[in-house]
C-alpha positions as CSV (number, residue, x, y, z in Angstrom):
1,M,-3.6,-35.0,-1.2
2,R,-4.7,-34.8,2.3
3,P,-3.1,-36.4,4.7
4,A,-6.7,-37.9,6.6
5,A,-6.8,-39.4,2.6
6,A,-4.1,-41.1,2.4
7,V,-3.2,-42.4,6.1
8,L,-6.9,-44.3,5.2
9,L,-5.8,-45.8,1.8
10,L,-3.3,-46.6,3.6
11,L,-5.0,-48.6,5.9
12,T,-7.1,-49.7,3.6
13,S,-3.9,-50.9,1.2
14,C,-3.7,-53.1,4.2
15,G,-6.7,-54.2,4.7
16,A,-6.5,-55.8,1.6
17,L,-4.5,-58.3,3.6
18,D,-6.9,-59.3,6.0
19,H,-8.3,-62.6,6.0
20,Q,-12.3,-62.6,7.4
21,L,-12.7,-65.9,9.7
22,K,-15.4,-66.1,9.6
23,R,-15.6,-71.1,10.2
24,R,-18.6,-72.7,10.7
25,R,-17.8,-74.3,14.6
26,V,-18.5,-77.8,14.5
27,V,-18.2,-80.5,16.8
28,V,-14.7,-83.0,16.3
29,R,-13.6,-86.5,18.7
30,G,-13.2,-85.8,21.9
31,G,-16.1,-82.5,22.4
32,A,-13.4,-80.2,20.4
33,T,-14.7,-77.9,17.8
34,A,-12.2,-77.9,14.7
35,A,-13.6,-74.9,11.4
36,A,-15.5,-76.1,9.3
37,R,-13.3,-75.9,5.2
38,P,-15.9,-73.8,3.0
39,T,-17.1,-75.0,0.3
40,K,-16.1,-73.4,-3.6
41,R,-20.2,-72.2,-3.9
42,K,-19.5,-70.7,-1.2
43,I,-15.9,-69.0,-1.7
44,V,-17.6,-67.9,-5.3
45,A,-20.5,-65.8,-3.7
46,A,-18.2,-64.4,-1.3
47,L,-15.7,-62.9,-3.4
48,A,-18.9,-62.5,-6.1
49,T,-20.1,-59.6,-3.0
50,S,-16.8,-58.5,-2.2
51,T,-15.8,-57.7,-5.3
52,A,-19.8,-55.8,-6.3
53,A,-19.4,-54.2,-2.8
54,G,-16.1,-52.5,-3.7
55,S,-16.8,-51.6,-7.6
56,L,-20.0,-49.5,-5.7
57,A,-17.8,-48.0,-3.4
58,V,-15.1,-46.9,-5.2
59,L,-17.4,-45.6,-8.0
60,E,-17.8,-42.9,-4.7
61,L,-14.1,-42.7,-3.3
62,R,-14.0,-41.1,-6.7
63,E,-16.3,-38.3,-6.2
64,S,-15.3,-38.0,-2.6
65,L,-12.2,-38.8,-1.7
66,H,-11.4,-36.8,1.1
67,V,-14.6,-37.1,2.8
68,I,-14.6,-40.0,5.3
69,G,-18.2,-41.6,5.2
70,H,-20.0,-45.0,4.8
71,H,-17.9,-45.2,1.2
72,H,-14.8,-45.8,2.8
73,G,-16.6,-48.5,5.7
74,L,-17.3,-50.3,2.6
75,A,-14.6,-50.4,0.9
76,L,-12.7,-51.7,3.8
77,L,-14.9,-54.0,4.4
78,A,-14.9,-55.2,0.8
79,F,-11.2,-56.0,0.9
80,S,-11.3,-58.1,4.4
81,R,-14.8,-59.5,2.9
82,G,-13.1,-60.5,-0.2
83,A,-9.0,-61.7,0.8
84,G,-10.8,-63.6,3.3
85,A,-12.4,-65.5,-0.2
86,L,-9.0,-65.4,-2.0
87,A,-7.2,-66.9,1.4
88,D,-9.8,-69.8,1.2
89,L,-9.4,-70.2,-2.5
90,E,-5.9,-70.1,-2.2
91,N,-5.5,-72.5,1.5
92,L,-3.0,-75.1,-0.2
93,A,-0.9,-72.5,-1.4
94,L,-1.0,-70.6,2.2
95,E,-0.5,-74.1,3.7
96,S,3.5,-73.2,3.5
97,M,4.0,-69.4,4.0
98,G,2.4,-70.1,8.1
99,R,3.4,-66.4,8.7
100,L,2.0,-64.7,6.5
101,R,-0.7,-67.7,6.5
102,R,-1.3,-66.8,10.2
103,F,-1.5,-63.3,9.2
104,L,-4.0,-62.9,7.6
105,R,-6.2,-65.5,9.3
106,S,-5.6,-63.3,12.7
107,R,-9.1,-62.1,14.4
108,A,-7.0,-59.6,15.5
109,T,-7.1,-57.3,11.5
110,V,-10.6,-59.0,11.7
111,R,-11.5,-56.4,14.5
112,W,-8.8,-54.4,13.4
113,L,-10.9,-53.9,9.5
114,S,-14.1,-54.0,11.3
115,G,-13.3,-51.3,13.7
116,L,-11.7,-49.2,10.6
117,A,-15.3,-49.3,9.2
118,L,-17.3,-48.8,12.0
119,I,-15.6,-46.3,12.8
120,A,-15.2,-43.8,9.2
121,A,-18.8,-44.6,8.5
122,G,-20.6,-43.5,12.7
123,W,-18.4,-40.0,12.1
124,E,-20.7,-39.9,8.3
125,V,-24.9,-41.1,10.9
126,V,-22.9,-37.7,12.9
127,N,-22.4,-35.7,10.7
128,D,-25.6,-37.1,8.8
129,L,-27.9,-38.1,10.8
130,K,-31.2,-38.5,7.7
131,P,-30.7,-42.1,7.2
132,G,-29.1,-43.7,4.5
133,G,-26.4,-46.6,3.4
134,H,-24.3,-45.2,6.1
135,H,-26.4,-45.6,9.0
136,G,-26.2,-49.5,6.8
137,M,-23.1,-49.4,7.2
138,V,-23.0,-48.7,11.0
139,L,-25.3,-52.6,11.3
140,L,-23.3,-54.1,8.8
141,A,-19.3,-53.3,11.1
142,L,-21.7,-54.3,14.0
143,H,-22.6,-57.4,12.3
144,E,-19.3,-58.3,11.0
145,L,-18.1,-57.7,15.0
146,H,-20.4,-59.5,15.9
147,E,-19.7,-62.6,14.5
148,I,-15.6,-63.1,15.2
149,S,-16.8,-62.5,18.6
150,E,-19.3,-64.5,18.8
151,E,-16.5,-67.3,17.2
152,A,-13.6,-65.8,19.2
153,I,-16.2,-66.9,22.3
154,G,-17.5,-70.3,21.8
155,A,-20.0,-71.5,23.4
156,S,-19.3,-69.3,26.9
157,A,-22.1,-69.2,29.2
158,G,-21.0,-66.1,30.2
159,L,-22.7,-62.6,30.2
160,L,-21.6,-61.2,26.7
161,G,-22.3,-65.4,25.2
162,R,-25.7,-65.3,25.5
163,L,-25.9,-62.0,24.4
164,L,-24.3,-62.8,21.0
165,R,-25.8,-65.7,21.3
166,L,-29.4,-63.9,20.7
167,K,-31.9,-65.6,18.7
168,G,-32.3,-63.5,14.9
169,L,-29.9,-60.1,16.2
170,K,-27.3,-61.2,12.9
171,L,-31.1,-61.6,11.0
172,G,-32.2,-57.7,12.9
173,L,-28.4,-56.2,12.2
174,S,-28.2,-56.7,8.4
175,L,-32.0,-56.7,7.8
176,G,-31.6,-53.5,9.4
177,A,-29.0,-52.5,7.1
178,L,-31.1,-53.7,3.9
179,G,-33.5,-51.4,5.9
180,F,-32.0,-48.5,5.7
181,A,-29.5,-48.5,2.1
182,A,-33.5,-48.9,0.5
183,V,-34.4,-45.6,1.9
184,E,-31.0,-44.6,0.1
185,L,-31.4,-46.7,-3.2
186,V,-34.9,-44.7,-4.2
187,E,-33.9,-41.6,-3.7
188,D,-30.1,-42.6,-5.4
189,L,-30.6,-44.7,-8.3
190,L,-26.8,-43.9,-9.2
191,P,-24.5,-46.1,-8.3
192,G,-23.2,-46.0,-4.7
193,A,-21.3,-47.3,-1.4
194,H,-25.3,-47.2,-0.4
195,H,-26.1,-50.7,-3.1
196,G,-22.5,-52.5,-2.4
197,V,-24.3,-52.1,1.4
198,A,-27.5,-53.4,0.0
199,V,-25.9,-56.1,-1.3
200,I,-23.7,-57.5,1.6
201,A,-27.5,-56.7,3.4
202,L,-29.2,-58.6,1.5
203,A,-25.9,-61.7,1.1
204,N,-26.2,-62.0,5.4
205,V,-30.2,-61.0,5.7
206,I,-29.9,-64.5,3.2
207,K,-27.7,-66.5,5.4
208,N,-28.8,-65.5,8.4
209,G,-32.3,-66.0,7.9
210,S,-31.3,-70.0,6.7
211,G,-29.5,-70.3,9.6
212,A,-32.5,-69.4,11.1
213,W,-35.4,-71.6,9.4
214,R,-32.5,-74.3,9.5
215,A,-32.0,-73.6,13.4
216,S,-36.3,-73.8,13.5
217,G,-36.3,-76.5,11.9
218,E,-33.6,-79.1,14.3
219,E,-35.4,-77.4,16.9
220,G,-39.0,-78.7,16.0
221,E,-37.6,-81.7,15.0
């Protein structure tokens, strides 16, 4: 095995311990904010999506492990999302494991994994400009970084805060990722990382689309 591939596999294994901190912020007494616990349905959906995407990434990794590309990025992202869902599922057990729990829920860990996914997919884009799943993987990684950054800044009124809260930005990233994955799906129906990109992108489209629908309904009232 080549050194670069070995290092990437090590990073991927570390990524399995990550917890992707994606909580809806809710207002509590005194104007403070707190993280709402995800429902069982959301946890199951996240596990199913991550398992499907991760399995598809592994199929392609078996064939081209030494060629860094979007399949490596998808594997990192799937492990990140899956570990986060498992951490939610075992929340009570993790309560007694403070240090590990803090690591699993660390924003820095999520940024690290998303950044690695972005680099892996971006490297493939540089070497292959033909639209496909690797372009979609770049947009998925940007979506993940957007979400963790949006949570970190909270209700900040600065320029970054206004940019991150642009209406339709996350939905646009999700639709773009789904579109790029669909381009490759049309040409190659054999199971691979591009199918995994499509699975996560579709999940994001549904989530962001439903959120935008609810927001527009509340504004109409």
